[in-house]
Tab-separated table of C-alpha atoms in Angstrom:
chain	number	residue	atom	x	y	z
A	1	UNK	CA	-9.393	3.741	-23.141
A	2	UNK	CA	-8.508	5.247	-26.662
A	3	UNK	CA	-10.998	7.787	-26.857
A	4	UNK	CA	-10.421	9.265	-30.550
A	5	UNK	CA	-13.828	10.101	-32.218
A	6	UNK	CA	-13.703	11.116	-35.674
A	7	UNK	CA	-14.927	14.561	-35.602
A	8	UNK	CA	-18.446	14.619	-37.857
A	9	UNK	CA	-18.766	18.004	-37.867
A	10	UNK	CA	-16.245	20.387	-39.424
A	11	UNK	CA	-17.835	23.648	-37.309
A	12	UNK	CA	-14.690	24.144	-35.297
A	13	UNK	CA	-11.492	25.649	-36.052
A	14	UNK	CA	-9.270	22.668	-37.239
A	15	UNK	CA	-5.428	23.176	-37.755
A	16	UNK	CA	-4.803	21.489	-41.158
A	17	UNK	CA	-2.144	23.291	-43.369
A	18	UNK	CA	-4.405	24.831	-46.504
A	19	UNK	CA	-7.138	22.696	-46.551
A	20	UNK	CA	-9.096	25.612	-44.343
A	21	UNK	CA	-8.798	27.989	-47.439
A	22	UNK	CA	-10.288	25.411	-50.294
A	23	UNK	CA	-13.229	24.566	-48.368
A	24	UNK	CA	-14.766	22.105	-46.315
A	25	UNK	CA	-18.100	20.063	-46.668
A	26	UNK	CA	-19.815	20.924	-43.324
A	27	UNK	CA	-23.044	18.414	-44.127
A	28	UNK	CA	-23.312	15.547	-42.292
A	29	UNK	CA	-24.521	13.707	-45.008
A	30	UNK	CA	-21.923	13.921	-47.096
A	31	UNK	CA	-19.608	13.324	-44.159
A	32	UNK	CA	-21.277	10.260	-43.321
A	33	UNK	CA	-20.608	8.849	-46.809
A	34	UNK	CA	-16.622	9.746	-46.494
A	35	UNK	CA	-16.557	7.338	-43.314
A	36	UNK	CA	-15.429	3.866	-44.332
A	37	UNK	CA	-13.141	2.899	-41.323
A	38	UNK	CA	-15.042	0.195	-39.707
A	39	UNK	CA	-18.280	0.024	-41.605
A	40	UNK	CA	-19.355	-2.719	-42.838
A	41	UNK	CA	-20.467	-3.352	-46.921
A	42	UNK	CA	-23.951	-4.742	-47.418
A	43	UNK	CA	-24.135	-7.599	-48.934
A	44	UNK	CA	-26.868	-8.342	-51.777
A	45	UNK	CA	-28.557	-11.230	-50.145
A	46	UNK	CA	-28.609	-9.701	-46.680
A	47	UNK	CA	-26.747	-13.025	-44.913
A	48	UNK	CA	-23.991	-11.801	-43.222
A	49	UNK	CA	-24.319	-11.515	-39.079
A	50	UNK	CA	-23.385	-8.890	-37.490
A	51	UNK	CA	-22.671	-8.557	-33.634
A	52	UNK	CA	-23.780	-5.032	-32.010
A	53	UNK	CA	-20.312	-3.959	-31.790
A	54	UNK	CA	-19.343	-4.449	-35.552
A	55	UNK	CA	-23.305	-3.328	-36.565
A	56	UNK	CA	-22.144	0.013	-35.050
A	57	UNK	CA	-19.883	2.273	-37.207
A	58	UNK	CA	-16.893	4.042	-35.067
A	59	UNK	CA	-18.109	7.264	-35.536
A	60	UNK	CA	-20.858	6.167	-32.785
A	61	UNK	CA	-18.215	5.739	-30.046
A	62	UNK	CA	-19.884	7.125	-27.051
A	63	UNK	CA	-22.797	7.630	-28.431
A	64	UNK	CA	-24.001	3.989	-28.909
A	65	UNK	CA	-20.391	2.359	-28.377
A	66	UNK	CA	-18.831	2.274	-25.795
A	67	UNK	CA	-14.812	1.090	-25.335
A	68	UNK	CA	-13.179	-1.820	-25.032
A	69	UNK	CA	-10.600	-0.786	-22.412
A	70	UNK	CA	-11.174	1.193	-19.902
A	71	UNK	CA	-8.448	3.340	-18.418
A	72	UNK	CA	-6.854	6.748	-17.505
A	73	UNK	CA	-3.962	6.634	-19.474
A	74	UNK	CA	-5.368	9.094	-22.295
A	75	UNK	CA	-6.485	11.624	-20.070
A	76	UNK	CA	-4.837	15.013	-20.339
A	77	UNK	CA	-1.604	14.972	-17.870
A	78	UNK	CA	-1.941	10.831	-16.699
A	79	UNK	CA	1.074	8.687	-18.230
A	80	UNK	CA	1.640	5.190	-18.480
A	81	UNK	CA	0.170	4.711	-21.879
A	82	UNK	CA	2.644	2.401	-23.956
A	83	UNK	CA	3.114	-0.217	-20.887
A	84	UNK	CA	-0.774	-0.433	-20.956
A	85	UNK	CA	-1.222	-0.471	-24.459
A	86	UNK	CA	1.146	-3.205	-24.445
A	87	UNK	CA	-0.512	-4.791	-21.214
A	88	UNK	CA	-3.758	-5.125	-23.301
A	89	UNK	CA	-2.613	-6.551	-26.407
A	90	UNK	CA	-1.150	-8.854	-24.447
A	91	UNK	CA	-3.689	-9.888	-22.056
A	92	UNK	CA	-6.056	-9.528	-25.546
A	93	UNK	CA	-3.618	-12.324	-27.181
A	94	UNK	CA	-3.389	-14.473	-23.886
A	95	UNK	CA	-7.366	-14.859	-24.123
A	96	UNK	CA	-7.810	-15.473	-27.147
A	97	UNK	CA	-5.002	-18.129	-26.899
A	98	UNK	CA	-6.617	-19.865	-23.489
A	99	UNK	CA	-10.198	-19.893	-24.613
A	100	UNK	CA	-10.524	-20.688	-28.057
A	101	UNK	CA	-13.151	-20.796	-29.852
A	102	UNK	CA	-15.013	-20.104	-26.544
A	103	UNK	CA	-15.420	-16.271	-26.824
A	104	UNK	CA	-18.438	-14.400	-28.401
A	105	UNK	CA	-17.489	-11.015	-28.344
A	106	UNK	CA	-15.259	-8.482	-28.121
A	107	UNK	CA	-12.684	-8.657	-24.564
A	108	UNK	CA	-12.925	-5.701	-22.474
A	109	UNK	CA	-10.335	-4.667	-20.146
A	110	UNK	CA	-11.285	-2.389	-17.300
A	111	UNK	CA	-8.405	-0.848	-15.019
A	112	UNK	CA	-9.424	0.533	-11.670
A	113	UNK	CA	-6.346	1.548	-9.585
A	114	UNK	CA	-4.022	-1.166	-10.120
A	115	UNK	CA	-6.418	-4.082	-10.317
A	116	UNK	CA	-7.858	-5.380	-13.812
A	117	UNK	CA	-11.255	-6.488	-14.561
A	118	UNK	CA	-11.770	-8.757	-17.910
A	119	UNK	CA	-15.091	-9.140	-19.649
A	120	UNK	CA	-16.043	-10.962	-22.060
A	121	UNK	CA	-18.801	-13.750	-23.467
A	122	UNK	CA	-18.329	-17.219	-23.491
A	123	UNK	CA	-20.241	-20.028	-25.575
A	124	UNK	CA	-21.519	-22.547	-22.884
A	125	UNK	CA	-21.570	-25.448	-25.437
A	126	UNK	CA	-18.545	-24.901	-27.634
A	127	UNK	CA	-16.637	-25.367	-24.047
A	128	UNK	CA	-17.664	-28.874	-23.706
A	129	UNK	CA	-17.672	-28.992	-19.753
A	130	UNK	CA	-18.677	-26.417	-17.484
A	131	UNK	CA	-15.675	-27.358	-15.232
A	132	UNK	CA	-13.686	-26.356	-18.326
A	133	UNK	CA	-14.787	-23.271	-17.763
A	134	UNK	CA	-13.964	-23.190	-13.990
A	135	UNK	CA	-10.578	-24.023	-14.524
A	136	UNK	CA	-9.781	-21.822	-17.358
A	137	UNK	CA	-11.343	-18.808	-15.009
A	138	UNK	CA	-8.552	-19.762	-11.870
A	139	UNK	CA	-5.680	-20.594	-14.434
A	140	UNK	CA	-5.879	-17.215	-16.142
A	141	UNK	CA	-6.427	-15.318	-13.272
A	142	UNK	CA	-3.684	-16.690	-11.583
A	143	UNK	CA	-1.173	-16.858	-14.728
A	144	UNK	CA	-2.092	-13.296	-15.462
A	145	UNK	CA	-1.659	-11.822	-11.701
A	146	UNK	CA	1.732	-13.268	-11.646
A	147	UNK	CA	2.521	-12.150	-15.053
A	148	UNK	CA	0.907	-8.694	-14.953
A	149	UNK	CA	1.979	-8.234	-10.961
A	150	UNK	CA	-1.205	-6.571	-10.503
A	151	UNK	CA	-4.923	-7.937	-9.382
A	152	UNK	CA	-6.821	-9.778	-12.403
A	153	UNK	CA	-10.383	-10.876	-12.441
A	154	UNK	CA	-12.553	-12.443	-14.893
A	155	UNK	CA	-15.988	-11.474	-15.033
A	156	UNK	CA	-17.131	-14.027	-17.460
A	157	UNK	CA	-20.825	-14.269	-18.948
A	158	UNK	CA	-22.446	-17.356	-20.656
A	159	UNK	CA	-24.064	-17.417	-23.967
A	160	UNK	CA	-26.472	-20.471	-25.394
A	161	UNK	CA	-24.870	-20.448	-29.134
A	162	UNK	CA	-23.217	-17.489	-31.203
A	163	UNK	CA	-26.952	-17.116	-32.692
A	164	UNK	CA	-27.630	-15.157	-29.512
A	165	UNK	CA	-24.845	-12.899	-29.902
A	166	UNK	CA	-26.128	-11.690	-33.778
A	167	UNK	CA	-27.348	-8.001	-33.831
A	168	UNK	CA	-28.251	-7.434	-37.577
A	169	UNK	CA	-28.039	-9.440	-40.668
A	170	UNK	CA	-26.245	-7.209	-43.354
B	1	UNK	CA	-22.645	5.397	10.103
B	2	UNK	CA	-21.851	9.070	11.148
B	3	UNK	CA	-22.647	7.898	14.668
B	4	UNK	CA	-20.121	5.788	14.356
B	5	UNK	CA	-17.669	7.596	12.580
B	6	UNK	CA	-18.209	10.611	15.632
B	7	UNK	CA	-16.715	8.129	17.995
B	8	UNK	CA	-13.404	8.045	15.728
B	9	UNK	CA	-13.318	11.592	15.951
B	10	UNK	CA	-11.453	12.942	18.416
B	11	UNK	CA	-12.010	16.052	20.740
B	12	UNK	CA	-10.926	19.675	19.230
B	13	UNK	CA	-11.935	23.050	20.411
B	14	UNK	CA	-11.495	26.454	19.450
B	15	UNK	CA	-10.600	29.349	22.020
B	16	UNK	CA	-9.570	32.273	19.952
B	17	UNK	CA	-9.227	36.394	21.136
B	18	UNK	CA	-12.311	38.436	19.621
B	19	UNK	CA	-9.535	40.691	17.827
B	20	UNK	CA	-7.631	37.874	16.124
B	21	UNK	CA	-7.017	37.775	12.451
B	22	UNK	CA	-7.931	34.727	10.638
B	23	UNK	CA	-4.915	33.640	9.526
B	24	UNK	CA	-3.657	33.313	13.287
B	25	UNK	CA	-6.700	31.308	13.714
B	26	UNK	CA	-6.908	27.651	15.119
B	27	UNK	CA	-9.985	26.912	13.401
B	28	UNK	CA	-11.915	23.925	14.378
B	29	UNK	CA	-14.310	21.863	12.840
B	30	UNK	CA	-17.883	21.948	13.753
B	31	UNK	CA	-18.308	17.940	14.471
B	32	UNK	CA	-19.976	17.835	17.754
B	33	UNK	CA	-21.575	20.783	19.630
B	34	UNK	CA	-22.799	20.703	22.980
B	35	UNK	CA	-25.181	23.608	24.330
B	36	UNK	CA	-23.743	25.847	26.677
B	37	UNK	CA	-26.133	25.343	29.774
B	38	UNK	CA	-24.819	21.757	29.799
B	39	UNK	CA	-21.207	23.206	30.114
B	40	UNK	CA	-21.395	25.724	32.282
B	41	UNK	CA	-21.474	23.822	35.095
B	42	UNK	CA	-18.754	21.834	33.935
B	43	UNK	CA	-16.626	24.998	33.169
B	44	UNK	CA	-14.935	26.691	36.086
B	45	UNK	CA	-14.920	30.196	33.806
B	46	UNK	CA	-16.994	29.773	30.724
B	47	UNK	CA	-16.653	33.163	29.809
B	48	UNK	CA	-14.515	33.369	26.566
B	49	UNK	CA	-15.147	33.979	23.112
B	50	UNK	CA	-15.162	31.716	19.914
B	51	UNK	CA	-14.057	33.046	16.538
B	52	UNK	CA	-15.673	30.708	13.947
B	53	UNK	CA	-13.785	30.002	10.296
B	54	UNK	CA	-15.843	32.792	8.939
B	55	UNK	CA	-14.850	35.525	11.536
B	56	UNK	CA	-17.975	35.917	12.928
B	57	UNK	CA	-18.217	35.715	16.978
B	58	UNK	CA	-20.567	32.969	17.351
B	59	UNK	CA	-21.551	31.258	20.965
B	60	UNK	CA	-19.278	29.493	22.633
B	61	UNK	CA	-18.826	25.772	21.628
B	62	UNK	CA	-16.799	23.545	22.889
B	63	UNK	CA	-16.618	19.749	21.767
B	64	UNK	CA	-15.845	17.349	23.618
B	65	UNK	CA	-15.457	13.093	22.979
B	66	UNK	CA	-17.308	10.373	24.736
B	67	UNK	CA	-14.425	9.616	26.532
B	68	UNK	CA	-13.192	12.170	28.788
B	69	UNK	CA	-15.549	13.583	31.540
B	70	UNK	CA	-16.911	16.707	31.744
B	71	UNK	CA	-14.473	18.621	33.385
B	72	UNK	CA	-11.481	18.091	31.286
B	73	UNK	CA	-11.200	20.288	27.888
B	74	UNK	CA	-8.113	19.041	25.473
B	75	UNK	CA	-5.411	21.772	24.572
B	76	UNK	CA	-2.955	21.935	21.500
B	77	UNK	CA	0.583	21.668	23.193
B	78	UNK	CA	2.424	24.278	22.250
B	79	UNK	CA	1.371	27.890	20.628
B	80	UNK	CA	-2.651	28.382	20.740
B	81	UNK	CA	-3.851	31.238	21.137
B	82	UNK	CA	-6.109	31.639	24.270
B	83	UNK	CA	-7.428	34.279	26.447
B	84	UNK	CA	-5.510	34.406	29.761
B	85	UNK	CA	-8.644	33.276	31.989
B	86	UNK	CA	-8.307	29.651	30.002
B	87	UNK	CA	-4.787	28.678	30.602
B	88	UNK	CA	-5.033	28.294	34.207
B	89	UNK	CA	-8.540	26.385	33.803
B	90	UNK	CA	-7.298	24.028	31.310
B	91	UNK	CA	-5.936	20.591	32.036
B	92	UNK	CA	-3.868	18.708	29.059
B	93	UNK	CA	-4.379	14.594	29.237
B	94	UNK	CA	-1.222	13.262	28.537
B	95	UNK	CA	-1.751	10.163	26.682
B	96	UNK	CA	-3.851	11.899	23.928
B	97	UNK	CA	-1.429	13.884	23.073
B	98	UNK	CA	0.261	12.201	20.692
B	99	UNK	CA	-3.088	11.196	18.962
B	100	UNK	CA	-3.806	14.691	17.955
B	101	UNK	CA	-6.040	14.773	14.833
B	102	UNK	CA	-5.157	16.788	11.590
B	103	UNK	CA	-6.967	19.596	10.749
B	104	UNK	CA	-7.834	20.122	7.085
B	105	UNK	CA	-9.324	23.692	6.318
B	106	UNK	CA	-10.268	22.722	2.735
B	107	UNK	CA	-10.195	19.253	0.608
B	108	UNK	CA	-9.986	19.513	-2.758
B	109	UNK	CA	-10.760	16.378	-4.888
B	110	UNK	CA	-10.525	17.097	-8.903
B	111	UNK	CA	-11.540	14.555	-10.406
B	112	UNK	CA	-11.062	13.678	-15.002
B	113	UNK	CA	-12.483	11.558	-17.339
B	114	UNK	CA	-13.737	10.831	-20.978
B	115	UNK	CA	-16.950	10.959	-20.373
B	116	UNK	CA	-18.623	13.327	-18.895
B	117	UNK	CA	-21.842	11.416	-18.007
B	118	UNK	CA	-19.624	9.093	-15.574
B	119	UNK	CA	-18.644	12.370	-13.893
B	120	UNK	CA	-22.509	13.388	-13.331
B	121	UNK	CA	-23.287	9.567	-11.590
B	122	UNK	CA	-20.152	9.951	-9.608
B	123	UNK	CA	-20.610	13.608	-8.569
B	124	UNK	CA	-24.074	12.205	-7.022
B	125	UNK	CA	-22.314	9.634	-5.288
B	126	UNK	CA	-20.234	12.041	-3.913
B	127	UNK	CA	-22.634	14.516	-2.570
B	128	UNK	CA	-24.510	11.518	-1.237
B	129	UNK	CA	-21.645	10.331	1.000
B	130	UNK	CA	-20.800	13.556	2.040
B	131	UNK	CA	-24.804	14.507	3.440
B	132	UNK	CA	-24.611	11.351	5.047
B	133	UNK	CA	-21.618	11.731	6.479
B	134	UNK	CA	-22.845	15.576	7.230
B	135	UNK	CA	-19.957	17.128	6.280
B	136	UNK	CA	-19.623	20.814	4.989
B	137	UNK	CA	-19.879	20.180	0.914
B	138	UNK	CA	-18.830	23.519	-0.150
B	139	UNK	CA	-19.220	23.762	-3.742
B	140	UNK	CA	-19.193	21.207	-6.578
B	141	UNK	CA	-17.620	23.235	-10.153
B	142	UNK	CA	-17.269	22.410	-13.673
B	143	UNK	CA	-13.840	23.748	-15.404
B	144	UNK	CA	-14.260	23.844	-19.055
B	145	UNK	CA	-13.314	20.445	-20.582
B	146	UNK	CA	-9.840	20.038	-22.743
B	147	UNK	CA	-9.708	18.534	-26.181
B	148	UNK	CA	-6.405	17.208	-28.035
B	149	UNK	CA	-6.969	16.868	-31.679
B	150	UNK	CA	-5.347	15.357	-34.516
B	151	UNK	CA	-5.339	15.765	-38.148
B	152	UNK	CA	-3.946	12.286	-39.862
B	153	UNK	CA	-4.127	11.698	-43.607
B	154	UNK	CA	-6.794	9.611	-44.437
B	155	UNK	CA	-5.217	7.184	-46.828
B	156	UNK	CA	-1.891	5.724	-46.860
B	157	UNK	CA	-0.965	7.306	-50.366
B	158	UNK	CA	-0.917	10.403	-51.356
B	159	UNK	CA	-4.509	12.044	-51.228
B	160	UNK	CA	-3.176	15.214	-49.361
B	161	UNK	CA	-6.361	16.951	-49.794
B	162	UNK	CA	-8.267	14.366	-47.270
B	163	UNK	CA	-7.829	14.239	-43.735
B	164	UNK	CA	-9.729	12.016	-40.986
B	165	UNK	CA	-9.709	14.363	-37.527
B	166	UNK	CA	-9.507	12.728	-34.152
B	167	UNK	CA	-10.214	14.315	-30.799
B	168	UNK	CA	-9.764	13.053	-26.705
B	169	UNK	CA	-11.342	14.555	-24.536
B	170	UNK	CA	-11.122	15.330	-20.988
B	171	UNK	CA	-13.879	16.256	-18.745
B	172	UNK	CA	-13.603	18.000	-14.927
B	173	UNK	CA	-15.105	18.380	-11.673
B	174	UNK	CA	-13.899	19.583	-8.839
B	175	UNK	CA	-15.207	19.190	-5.105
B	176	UNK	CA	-14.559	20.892	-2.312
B	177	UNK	CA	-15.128	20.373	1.509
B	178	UNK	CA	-14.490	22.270	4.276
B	179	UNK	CA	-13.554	21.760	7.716
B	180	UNK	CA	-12.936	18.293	8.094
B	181	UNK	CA	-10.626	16.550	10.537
B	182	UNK	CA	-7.876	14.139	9.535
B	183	UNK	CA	-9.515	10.863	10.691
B	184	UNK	CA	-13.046	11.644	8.676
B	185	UNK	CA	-10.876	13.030	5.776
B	186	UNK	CA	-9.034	9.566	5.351
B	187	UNK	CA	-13.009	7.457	6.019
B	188	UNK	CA	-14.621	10.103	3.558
B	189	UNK	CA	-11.637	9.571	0.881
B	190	UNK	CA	-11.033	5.624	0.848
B	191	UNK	CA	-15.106	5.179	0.533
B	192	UNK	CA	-14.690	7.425	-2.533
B	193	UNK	CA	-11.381	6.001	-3.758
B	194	UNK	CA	-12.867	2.679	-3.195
B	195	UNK	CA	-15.955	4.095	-5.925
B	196	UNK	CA	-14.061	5.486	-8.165
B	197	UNK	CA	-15.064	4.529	-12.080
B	198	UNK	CA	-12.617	2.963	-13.978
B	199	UNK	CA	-11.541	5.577	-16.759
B	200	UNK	CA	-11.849	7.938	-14.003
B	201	UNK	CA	-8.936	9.723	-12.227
B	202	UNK	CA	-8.460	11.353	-9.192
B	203	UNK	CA	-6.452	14.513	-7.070
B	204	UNK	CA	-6.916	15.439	-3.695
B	205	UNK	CA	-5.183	18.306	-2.342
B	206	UNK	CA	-5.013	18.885	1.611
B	207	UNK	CA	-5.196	22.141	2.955
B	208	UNK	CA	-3.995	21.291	6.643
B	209	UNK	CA	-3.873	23.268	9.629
B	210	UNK	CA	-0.751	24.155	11.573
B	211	UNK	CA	0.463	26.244	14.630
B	212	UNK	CA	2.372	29.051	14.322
B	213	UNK	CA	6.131	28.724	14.140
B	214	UNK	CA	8.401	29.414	17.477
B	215	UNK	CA	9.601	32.196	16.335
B	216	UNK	CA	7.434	34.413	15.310
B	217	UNK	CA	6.073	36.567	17.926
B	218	UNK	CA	3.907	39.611	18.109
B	219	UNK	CA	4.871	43.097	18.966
B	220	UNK	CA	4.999	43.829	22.615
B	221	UNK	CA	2.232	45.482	24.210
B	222	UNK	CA	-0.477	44.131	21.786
B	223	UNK	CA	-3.460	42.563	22.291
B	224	UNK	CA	-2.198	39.339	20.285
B	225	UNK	CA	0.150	38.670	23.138
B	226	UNK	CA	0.616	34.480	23.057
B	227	UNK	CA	0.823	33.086	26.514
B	228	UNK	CA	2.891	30.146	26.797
B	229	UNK	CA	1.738	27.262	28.587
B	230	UNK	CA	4.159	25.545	30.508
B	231	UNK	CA	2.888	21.666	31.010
C-alpha cells in the first residue's frame, strides 16, 4: 500500500533547505489550487465521465480514497517492498493483458500473509459469455499461483455497461 | 467454545511457600478452579498455601482436568517448589509428562498499520475473542504513531522554490494478556492471525515460564530450602 499523502497543511515543522525562512502559504485554499497531480481539467461542455476513483483528487487518499494495494511493506521496520512493487505491476499488467476490455475499474491487490486477493469490476456484456468469464477466473488464478508461488484469488464483481461505473460528468 | 477449549487445557497447579519471592514463583494460570470443600476430601493434607501472580496469599486452588480422578494432583518433574507435607502426598502420572503445557506469564501482540481506523475495528475484535475466550486482557495501549516524510521537487525543472511533501504513516497498538497457557495461547493467536487486516502487521512476544536451573541453590538453613523429588 503506498501510503504518501501530500501534506495540505504546512503547520508542522518540515525539513526543506531555506524554503522555511521565505515563507510558506499555510491556507488551504491556496494550497488546494497548487495541487494538479491527478486532478482532472473541466471541460467547457461538461461531457467527460469520470469514475469515483479519478473524480477524487489524491490529496483525498484516506479520506474518501482508499488504495489500490493493500500491504505491509511501507510500514515503519517491514521489508520486502521492491519484490512487491514489482509483484503488482506485474500481476497489474497480467490482468489487463487476460481480460481486455473486460475491466471497469481500477485492480486492487490485497496481501494478507502470503496469499493475494484481486479485485476488480468486470463488464458482463463486453465478455460475450459468462463461461468466458469462468474460465478466465481458474486460468489466472492458477497461472498466477504458479507464477507468484503464493495463494491468488479473484474476487471478481459484475457490472451491466461502463455507464454504471460513471461517478461525475466533468 | 471456551468449554471446549477447557478440555484442551491441561491440568496445572500452583503450590508455592508463603515466604517465596515472585521471581522463584511457578505461577499458574487461573483456568479452572474448583472449591475447596469438594477437594478436601480428595486431598490426604490440604493444608498448604497458594501464592497467586500478584503475591497475595489467596485460598487454595487447585485445578484439575476432566481426565484424571480426584485423587491424583499433576507435579512439574524436576525443581518446584513445594512445602514438605506435599511431596509425599503427590503422585506424578507418567504418560502426561511429556505433554506438559507452556506457561506464558505475559503475551504481547503489537500490532501496525496505515490506518488507524482498521486498528480501532480490529482492537474490538480482539477484546471480543479474548472475553469470550475469558482470558485475562490486561491492558490495550496506544504508542504515539511514526511519520516518514519527504520533501521532492515539484516539477521536473528547475523551480527550486516549490516542493510537494509526502508523509507514511504508521499507527500502533499493543495488547497484552496475562496468564495464559501454551495450548490457549496458540487457539487465541491463529483465530487472530487468521483475522488479521490486510495492510495490517503483526508481533507477538512470549513471556514463558521456566524452572529454575540445577544449579542454583539456596543458602543452607533457609526457609527456601528446594526438596527434591525423587520419581
Amino acid at each position: 500500500m503506498a501510503a504518501l499523502i501530500p501534506l495540505r497543511k504546512c503547520c508542522q515543522t518540515i525539513s526543506i533547505p531555506y524554503i522555511a525562512s521565505r515563507g510558506i502559504q499555510t491556507s488551504v485554499i491556496l494550497q488546494k489550487k497548487n495541487v494538479r497531480a491527478g486532478v482532472y481539467k473541466i471541460s467547457t461542455k461538461k461531457n467527460v465521465p469520470l469514475t469515483y476513483e479519478e473524480a477524487k483528487a489524491p490529496y483525498k487518499l484516506g479520506v474518501e480514497k482508499s488504495w489500490n494495494t493493500w500491504n505491509t511493506t511501507n510500514l515503519k521496520d517491514e521489508g520486502r517492498k521492491s519484490e512487491t512493487l514489482i509483484e503488482d505491476e506485474f500481476i497489474r499488467n497480467f490482468m489487463m493483458g487476460t481480460w481486455h476490455r473486460m475491466i471497469v475499474s481500477d485492480i486492487v491487490i490485497k496481501r494478507k500473509h502470503n496469499m493475494i486477493n484481486i479485485a476488480f469490476y468486470v463488464n458482463r456484456r463486453r465478455s460475450l459469455a459468462i463461461s468466458k468469464v469462468y474460465f478466465l477466473v481458474g486460468y489466472t488464478e492458477e497461472l498466477l499461483s504458479c507464477l507468484l508461488k503464493c495463494p491468488v484469488k479473484l474476487e471478481i464483481q459484475s457490472v451491466e455497461s461502463d455507464k454504471d461505473m460513471i461517478f461525475k460528468y466533468i | 467454545m471456551a468449554a471446549s477449549l477447557r478440555k484442551l487445557v491441561p491440568t496445572t497447579f500452583n503450590l508455592v511457600l508463603k515466604q517465596v519471592r515472585p521471581e522463584r514463583l511457578v505461577c499458574s494460570c487461573k483456568n479452572e478452579f474448583i472449591s475447596l470443600n469438594t477437594l478436601q476430601e480428595s486431598l490426604v493434607k490440604p493444608s498448604f498455601e497458594t501464592l497467586s501472580f500478584r503475591r497475595c496469599i489467596g485460598t487454595s486452588s487447585v485445578a484439575q482436568t476432566e481426565k484424571q480422578k480426584a485423587d491424583v494432583v499433576k507435579v512439574k518433574k524436576q525443581k518446584i517448589l513445594e512445602s514438605e507435607e506435599q511431596t509425599t502426598e503427590t503422585m506424578v502420572s507418567e504418560d502426561d509428562e511429556e505433554d506438559l503445557d507452556v506457561l506464558y506469564k505475559r503475551l504481547i501482540i503489537e500490532v501496525k498499520g496505515h490506518d488507524f481506523a482498521v486498528l480501532k475495528s480490529y482492537t474490538k475484535f480482539v477484546k471480543l475473542a479474548a472475553k469470550h475466550l475469558q482470558l485475562n486482557f490486561q491492558q490495550c495501549s496506544t504508542p504515539p504513531k511514526h511519520i516518514f516524510r519527504q520533501s521532492v521537487l515539484k516539477s521536473v525543472h528547475i523551480f527550486k522554490k516549490h516542493f510537494v511533501q509526502y508523509e507514511q504513516r504508521t499507527h500502533y497498538q499493543i495488547y497484552e494478556l496475562t496468564k495464559i497457557t501454551g495450548s490457549t495461547a496458540d487457539t487465541y493467536l491463529e483465530y487472530i492471525q487468521r483475522n488479521l487486516p490486510e495492510g495490517v502487521a503483526m508481533k507477538v512476544t512470549k513471556h514463558r515460564l521456566e524452572n529454575l536451573p540445577d544449579h542454583l541453590k539456596p543458602p543452607q538453613n533457609s526457609p527456601l530450602q528446594i526438596e527434591h523429588s525423587t520419581s
